[in-house]
Amino acid sequence: MTKGFTFSLPVSVVVLAIFYIYFTTVFIFIDRWFGLMSSPGLMNAIVFTVVALMCVFSYTVAILRDPGRVPADYMPDVEDDQNPMHEIKRKGGDLRYCQKCSHYKPPRAHHCRVCKRCVLRMVLLVGSLTNDSLEDELQTGGSFRTAYVVSGLLLVPLSVALSVLLGWHIYLVFHNKTTIEYHEGVRALWLAEKGGTVYKHPYDLGIYENLTTVLGPNIFSWICPSSRHIGSGLNFRTAYHNAVGASMSK
């Protein structure tokens, strides 16, 4: 991403939604259901605050952290035995080259229109309404009911969308794919079946190896993963390395 801060409407909407949901959940829902000074209320407020902070932290990191860039002097070495994977263009079969950045693309790198450069390993992205007492309704003048309705309108579609997105990215992590690689893999699978061959995603190392590749080798760091274990981002271990290692150990 570019240096400095610029106004972004989608980011602003998400931030406002997060703050609104947090405020209404803690100071309206939890307070009315349990009472913030009670043990259940305090426990729910603390847990929800921790989850909200993790959400804000992850979102902030996703926005502000540099997604990685291709070195200006990068040149694919087609004779390197340690790196047998060299991605080529679907049309023509040439090595992948970015016309906008004027350099070759490493494996799994794609040009990002938002960042305006090639990015390494790019991934593409009630009941309370009926149970309120009449006394509460008369005392609050319907203000809390309005908060319920607005929160419901925000939370229901967000919960559905984020649940689908979570399941989708769990699938991608289990198979060590990016979103772009998934769509390219569908076409590659179709071409392989048409040609009578079997297609396998080259970076799929098995579920556990895929998890450690994406989230890190230490299981305890999976809650807050970092990118330090990935390396330069220009080369990635493939199923070919596993096959070679297995054949040499026999």
mmCIF file of C-alpha atoms in Angstrom:
data_model
loop_
_atom_site.group_PDB
_atom_site.id
_atom_site.type_symbol
_atom_site.label_atom_id
_atom_site.label_comp_id
_atom_site.label_asym_id
_atom_site.label_seq_id
_atom_site.Cartn_x
_atom_site.Cartn_y
_atom_site.Cartn_z
ATOM 1 C CA MET A 1 0.000 0.000 0.000
ATOM 2 C CA THR A 2 1.086 3.578 -0.500
ATOM 3 C CA LYS A 3 2.704 5.589 2.256
ATOM 4 C CA GLY A 4 0.594 7.974 4.295
ATOM 5 C CA PHE A 5 -3.050 7.841 5.211
ATOM 6 C CA THR A 6 -5.870 8.411 2.775
ATOM 7 C CA PHE A 7 -9.596 8.374 3.378
ATOM 8 C CA SER A 8 -11.269 5.085 2.510
ATOM 9 C CA LEU A 9 -15.051 4.801 2.624
ATOM 10 C CA PRO A 10 -15.153 0.977 3.049
ATOM 11 C CA VAL A 11 -12.625 1.110 5.904
ATOM 12 C CA SER A 12 -14.520 3.960 7.584
ATOM 13 C CA VAL A 13 -17.798 2.045 7.361
ATOM 14 C CA VAL A 14 -16.222 -1.071 8.874
ATOM 15 C CA VAL A 15 -14.626 0.895 11.723
ATOM 16 C CA LEU A 16 -17.905 2.671 12.524
ATOM 17 C CA ALA A 17 -19.779 -0.655 12.438
ATOM 18 C CA ILE A 18 -17.258 -2.242 14.830
ATOM 19 C CA PHE A 19 -17.531 0.635 17.324
ATOM 20 C CA TYR A 20 -21.332 0.726 17.116
ATOM 21 C CA ILE A 21 -21.670 -3.023 17.648
ATOM 22 C CA TYR A 22 -19.204 -2.952 20.554
ATOM 23 C CA PHE A 23 -20.938 -0.027 22.271
ATOM 24 C CA THR A 24 -24.455 -1.431 21.933
ATOM 25 C CA THR A 25 -23.397 -4.952 22.935
ATOM 26 C CA VAL A 26 -21.539 -3.928 26.100
ATOM 27 C CA PHE A 27 -23.449 -0.890 27.314
ATOM 28 C CA ILE A 28 -26.950 -1.864 26.207
ATOM 29 C CA PHE A 29 -27.363 -5.615 25.756
ATOM 30 C CA ILE A 30 -24.974 -6.976 28.407
ATOM 31 C CA ASP A 31 -25.845 -4.178 30.806
ATOM 32 C CA ARG A 32 -29.591 -4.808 30.493
ATOM 33 C CA TRP A 33 -29.387 -8.609 30.491
ATOM 34 C CA PHE A 34 -26.869 -9.143 33.311
ATOM 35 C CA GLY A 35 -25.768 -5.763 34.629
ATOM 36 C CA LEU A 36 -22.184 -4.645 34.022
ATOM 37 C CA MET A 37 -21.375 -4.708 37.739
ATOM 38 C CA SER A 38 -22.515 -8.331 38.161
ATOM 39 C CA SER A 39 -20.129 -11.263 37.739
ATOM 40 C CA PRO A 40 -21.812 -12.657 34.574
ATOM 41 C CA GLY A 41 -22.074 -9.180 33.074
ATOM 42 C CA LEU A 42 -18.460 -8.306 33.839
ATOM 43 C CA MET A 43 -17.226 -11.639 32.470
ATOM 44 C CA ASN A 44 -19.227 -11.252 29.240
ATOM 45 C CA ALA A 45 -18.002 -7.670 28.852
ATOM 46 C CA ILE A 46 -14.343 -8.684 29.329
ATOM 47 C CA VAL A 47 -14.585 -11.606 26.874
ATOM 48 C CA PHE A 48 -16.360 -9.490 24.282
ATOM 49 C CA THR A 49 -13.830 -6.669 24.736
ATOM 50 C CA VAL A 50 -10.926 -9.063 24.174
ATOM 51 C CA VAL A 51 -12.565 -10.442 21.021
ATOM 52 C CA ALA A 52 -13.286 -6.904 19.793
ATOM 53 C CA LEU A 53 -9.679 -5.824 20.405
ATOM 54 C CA MET A 54 -8.389 -8.871 18.503
ATOM 55 C CA CYS A 55 -10.740 -7.985 15.654
ATOM 56 C CA VAL A 56 -9.559 -4.359 15.580
ATOM 57 C CA PHE A 57 -5.905 -5.437 15.824
ATOM 58 C CA SER A 58 -6.230 -7.934 12.954
ATOM 59 C CA TYR A 59 -8.074 -5.422 10.801
ATOM 60 C CA THR A 60 -5.488 -2.721 11.534
ATOM 61 C CA VAL A 61 -2.614 -5.051 10.661
ATOM 62 C CA ALA A 62 -4.344 -6.104 7.436
ATOM 63 C CA ILE A 63 -4.734 -2.450 6.430
ATOM 64 C CA LEU A 64 -1.389 -0.995 7.517
ATOM 65 C CA ARG A 65 1.136 -3.817 7.102
ATOM 66 C CA ASP A 66 3.105 -3.807 3.874
ATOM 67 C CA PRO A 67 1.880 -6.765 1.750
ATOM 68 C CA GLY A 68 5.363 -7.282 0.311
ATOM 69 C CA ARG A 69 6.931 -6.212 -2.948
ATOM 70 C CA VAL A 70 8.967 -7.866 -5.666
ATOM 71 C CA PRO A 71 12.645 -6.812 -5.538
ATOM 72 C CA ALA A 72 13.623 -4.601 -8.470
ATOM 73 C CA ASP A 73 16.454 -6.981 -9.427
ATOM 74 C CA TYR A 74 14.343 -10.164 -9.273
ATOM 75 C CA MET A 75 14.987 -12.527 -12.155
ATOM 76 C CA PRO A 76 13.687 -16.131 -12.274
ATOM 77 C CA ASP A 77 16.466 -18.682 -12.543
ATOM 78 C CA VAL A 78 15.115 -21.454 -14.765
ATOM 79 C CA GLU A 79 18.230 -23.565 -14.120
ATOM 80 C CA ASP A 80 17.884 -23.544 -10.320
ATOM 81 C CA ASP A 81 17.400 -27.163 -9.189
ATOM 82 C CA GLN A 82 16.244 -25.992 -5.746
ATOM 83 C CA ASN A 83 13.308 -24.137 -7.266
ATOM 84 C CA PRO A 84 11.670 -26.396 -9.857
ATOM 85 C CA MET A 85 8.419 -24.394 -9.954
ATOM 86 C CA HIS A 86 8.309 -21.612 -12.548
ATOM 87 C CA GLU A 87 4.843 -20.259 -13.221
ATOM 88 C CA ILE A 88 4.124 -19.333 -16.827
ATOM 89 C CA LYS A 89 1.441 -17.387 -18.640
ATOM 90 C CA ARG A 90 -1.658 -19.318 -19.640
ATOM 91 C CA LYS A 91 -1.348 -17.852 -23.118
ATOM 92 C CA GLY A 92 1.981 -18.315 -24.833
ATOM 93 C CA GLY A 93 3.740 -20.265 -22.076
ATOM 94 C CA ASP A 94 6.243 -17.471 -21.329
ATOM 95 C CA LEU A 95 7.484 -16.617 -17.855
ATOM 96 C CA ARG A 96 5.016 -14.361 -16.048
ATOM 97 C CA TYR A 97 5.911 -10.711 -16.570
ATOM 98 C CA CYS A 98 4.103 -7.639 -15.232
ATOM 99 C CA GLN A 99 3.775 -4.935 -17.872
ATOM 100 C CA LYS A 100 2.745 -2.326 -15.275
ATOM 101 C CA CYS A 101 5.679 -2.930 -12.912
ATOM 102 C CA SER A 102 8.099 -3.863 -15.732
ATOM 103 C CA HIS A 103 9.563 -6.929 -14.013
ATOM 104 C CA TYR A 104 9.049 -10.676 -13.795
ATOM 105 C CA LYS A 105 6.585 -12.097 -11.289
ATOM 106 C CA PRO A 106 7.738 -14.601 -8.647
ATOM 107 C CA PRO A 107 5.522 -17.638 -8.003
ATOM 108 C CA ARG A 108 2.138 -16.759 -6.464
ATOM 109 C CA ALA A 109 2.637 -13.004 -7.013
ATOM 110 C CA HIS A 110 -0.007 -10.873 -8.742
ATOM 111 C CA HIS A 111 -0.465 -7.204 -9.508
ATOM 112 C CA CYS A 112 -2.700 -5.343 -7.042
ATOM 113 C CA ARG A 113 -4.648 -2.372 -8.400
ATOM 114 C CA VAL A 114 -5.036 -0.902 -4.915
ATOM 115 C CA CYS A 115 -1.353 -1.133 -3.952
ATOM 116 C CA LYS A 116 -0.317 -0.300 -7.546
ATOM 117 C CA ARG A 117 2.390 -2.936 -7.538
ATOM 118 C CA CYS A 118 2.885 -6.695 -7.588
ATOM 119 C CA VAL A 119 2.133 -8.296 -4.227
ATOM 120 C CA LEU A 120 3.807 -11.483 -2.999
ATOM 121 C CA ARG A 121 1.381 -14.367 -2.455
ATOM 122 C CA MET A 122 -1.708 -12.222 -3.068
ATOM 123 C CA VAL A 123 -5.046 -13.401 -1.593
ATOM 124 C CA LEU A 124 -8.363 -12.075 -2.715
ATOM 125 C CA LEU A 125 -11.313 -10.968 0.168
ATOM 126 C CA VAL A 126 -34.256 -11.538 17.607
ATOM 127 C CA GLY A 127 -35.435 -12.866 20.404
ATOM 128 C CA SER A 128 -34.999 -9.772 22.595
ATOM 129 C CA LEU A 129 -37.393 -7.821 20.393
ATOM 130 C CA THR A 130 -40.319 -9.949 21.584
ATOM 131 C CA ASN A 131 -39.254 -10.376 25.225
ATOM 132 C CA ASP A 132 -38.913 -6.750 26.279
ATOM 133 C CA SER A 133 -41.403 -5.888 28.971
ATOM 134 C CA LEU A 134 -43.961 -3.123 28.606
ATOM 135 C CA GLU A 135 -42.341 -1.343 31.516
ATOM 136 C CA ASP A 136 -38.996 -1.197 29.759
ATOM 137 C CA GLU A 137 -40.696 0.041 26.615
ATOM 138 C CA LEU A 138 -42.439 2.868 28.485
ATOM 139 C CA GLN A 139 -39.294 3.872 30.388
ATOM 140 C CA THR A 140 -36.977 3.991 27.416
ATOM 141 C CA GLY A 141 -39.411 5.365 24.877
ATOM 142 C CA GLY A 142 -38.380 2.707 22.339
ATOM 143 C CA SER A 143 -34.744 3.852 22.130
ATOM 144 C CA PHE A 144 -33.372 0.450 23.141
ATOM 145 C CA ARG A 145 -35.688 -1.283 20.687
ATOM 146 C CA THR A 146 -34.229 0.926 17.950
ATOM 147 C CA ALA A 147 -30.729 -0.144 19.006
ATOM 148 C CA TYR A 148 -31.835 -3.789 18.799
ATOM 149 C CA VAL A 149 -33.202 -3.323 15.295
ATOM 150 C CA VAL A 150 -30.126 -1.446 14.021
ATOM 151 C CA SER A 151 -27.752 -3.957 15.625
ATOM 152 C CA GLY A 152 -29.749 -6.824 14.153
ATOM 153 C CA LEU A 153 -29.618 -5.265 10.708
ATOM 154 C CA LEU A 154 -25.849 -4.978 11.064
ATOM 155 C CA LEU A 155 -25.070 -8.245 12.816
ATOM 156 C CA VAL A 156 -27.215 -10.693 10.820
ATOM 157 C CA PRO A 157 -25.743 -9.970 7.363
ATOM 158 C CA LEU A 158 -22.261 -9.448 8.821
ATOM 159 C CA SER A 159 -22.427 -12.757 10.690
ATOM 160 C CA VAL A 160 -23.583 -14.621 7.578
ATOM 161 C CA ALA A 161 -20.983 -12.964 5.348
ATOM 162 C CA LEU A 162 -18.103 -13.430 7.809
ATOM 163 C CA SER A 163 -19.088 -17.052 8.513
ATOM 164 C CA VAL A 164 -19.020 -17.836 4.796
ATOM 165 C CA LEU A 165 -15.718 -15.953 4.442
ATOM 166 C CA LEU A 166 -14.248 -17.802 7.443
ATOM 167 C CA GLY A 167 -15.234 -21.187 6.033
ATOM 168 C CA TRP A 168 -13.857 -20.225 2.617
ATOM 169 C CA HIS A 169 -10.477 -19.163 4.028
ATOM 170 C CA ILE A 170 -10.248 -22.255 6.227
ATOM 171 C CA TYR A 171 -10.635 -24.285 3.032
ATOM 172 C CA LEU A 172 -7.938 -22.197 1.319
ATOM 173 C CA VAL A 173 -5.535 -22.580 4.264
ATOM 174 C CA PHE A 174 -6.110 -26.353 4.417
ATOM 175 C CA HIS A 175 -5.139 -26.566 0.729
ATOM 176 C CA ASN A 176 -2.446 -23.846 0.839
ATOM 177 C CA LYS A 177 -4.138 -21.818 -1.876
ATOM 178 C CA THR A 178 -4.807 -18.166 -2.479
ATOM 179 C CA THR A 179 -8.159 -17.097 -3.904
ATOM 180 C CA ILE A 180 -6.561 -16.426 -7.280
ATOM 181 C CA GLU A 181 -4.863 -19.828 -7.262
ATOM 182 C CA TYR A 182 -8.196 -21.480 -6.528
ATOM 183 C CA HIS A 183 -9.839 -19.970 -9.608
ATOM 184 C CA GLU A 184 -6.788 -20.724 -11.741
ATOM 185 C CA GLY A 185 -6.788 -24.263 -10.349
ATOM 186 C CA VAL A 186 -10.377 -24.812 -11.486
ATOM 187 C CA ARG A 187 -9.342 -24.057 -15.038
ATOM 188 C CA ALA A 188 -6.176 -26.162 -14.696
ATOM 189 C CA LEU A 189 -8.261 -29.075 -13.365
ATOM 190 C CA TRP A 190 -10.641 -28.780 -16.311
ATOM 191 C CA LEU A 191 -7.748 -28.743 -18.793
ATOM 192 C CA ALA A 192 -6.091 -31.698 -17.053
ATOM 193 C CA GLU A 193 -9.264 -33.777 -17.152
ATOM 194 C CA LYS A 194 -9.745 -32.835 -20.787
ATOM 195 C CA GLY A 195 -6.212 -34.024 -21.547
ATOM 196 C CA GLY A 196 -6.602 -37.229 -19.538
ATOM 197 C CA THR A 197 -4.156 -36.258 -16.780
ATOM 198 C CA VAL A 198 -4.484 -35.639 -13.051
ATOM 199 C CA TYR A 199 -4.043 -32.130 -11.664
ATOM 200 C CA LYS A 200 -2.753 -31.461 -8.152
ATOM 201 C CA HIS A 201 -2.124 -28.036 -6.651
ATOM 202 C CA PRO A 202 1.700 -27.875 -6.448
ATOM 203 C CA TYR A 203 1.748 -26.063 -3.084
ATOM 204 C CA ASP A 204 -0.609 -28.495 -1.334
ATOM 205 C CA LEU A 205 1.649 -30.275 1.190
ATOM 206 C CA GLY A 206 -1.054 -31.864 3.354
ATOM 207 C CA ILE A 207 -3.302 -30.230 5.945
ATOM 208 C CA TYR A 208 -0.778 -30.005 8.811
ATOM 209 C CA GLU A 209 2.077 -28.821 6.581
ATOM 210 C CA ASN A 210 -0.243 -26.309 4.949
ATOM 211 C CA LEU A 211 -1.277 -24.957 8.348
ATOM 212 C CA THR A 212 2.336 -24.532 9.472
ATOM 213 C CA THR A 213 3.230 -22.934 6.156
ATOM 214 C CA VAL A 214 0.510 -20.296 6.495
ATOM 215 C CA LEU A 215 0.263 -19.814 10.283
ATOM 216 C CA GLY A 216 3.767 -20.771 11.423
ATOM 217 C CA PRO A 217 5.482 -23.886 12.811
ATOM 218 C CA ASN A 218 4.599 -23.061 16.426
ATOM 219 C CA ILE A 219 0.977 -24.032 17.201
ATOM 220 C CA PHE A 220 0.819 -21.488 20.027
ATOM 221 C CA SER A 221 1.507 -18.666 17.541
ATOM 222 C CA TRP A 222 -1.500 -19.563 15.385
ATOM 223 C CA ILE A 223 -3.709 -17.239 17.455
ATOM 224 C CA CYS A 224 -1.602 -14.294 16.299
ATOM 225 C CA PRO A 225 0.313 -15.475 13.206
ATOM 226 C CA SER A 226 3.191 -13.531 11.687
ATOM 227 C CA SER A 227 4.928 -13.706 8.331
ATOM 228 C CA ARG A 228 8.473 -14.099 9.653
ATOM 229 C CA HIS A 229 8.527 -17.871 9.034
ATOM 230 C CA ILE A 230 7.674 -17.577 5.323
ATOM 231 C CA GLY A 231 11.074 -16.287 4.245
ATOM 232 C CA SER A 232 11.626 -13.984 1.281
ATOM 233 C CA GLY A 233 8.271 -14.762 -0.318
ATOM 234 C CA LEU A 234 9.969 -15.383 -3.661
ATOM 235 C CA ASN A 235 10.168 -19.167 -3.291
ATOM 236 C CA PHE A 236 7.783 -21.656 -1.698
ATOM 237 C CA ARG A 237 8.121 -25.334 -0.842
ATOM 238 C CA THR A 238 6.079 -27.509 -3.170
ATOM 239 C CA ALA A 239 4.817 -31.082 -3.291
ATOM 240 C CA TYR A 240 7.728 -31.745 -5.648
ATOM 241 C CA HIS A 241 10.199 -31.207 -2.789
ATOM 242 C CA ASN A 242 8.304 -33.740 -0.652
ATOM 243 C CA ALA A 243 8.320 -36.274 -3.469
ATOM 244 C CA VAL A 244 12.055 -35.828 -4.041
ATOM 245 C CA GLY A 245 12.775 -36.091 -0.299
ATOM 246 C CA ALA A 246 10.700 -39.260 -0.010
ATOM 247 C CA SER A 247 12.448 -40.889 -2.974
ATOM 248 C CA MET A 248 15.899 -40.026 -1.612
ATOM 249 C CA SER A 249 15.091 -41.469 1.819
ATOM 250 C CA LYS A 250 14.237 -44.877 0.333
#
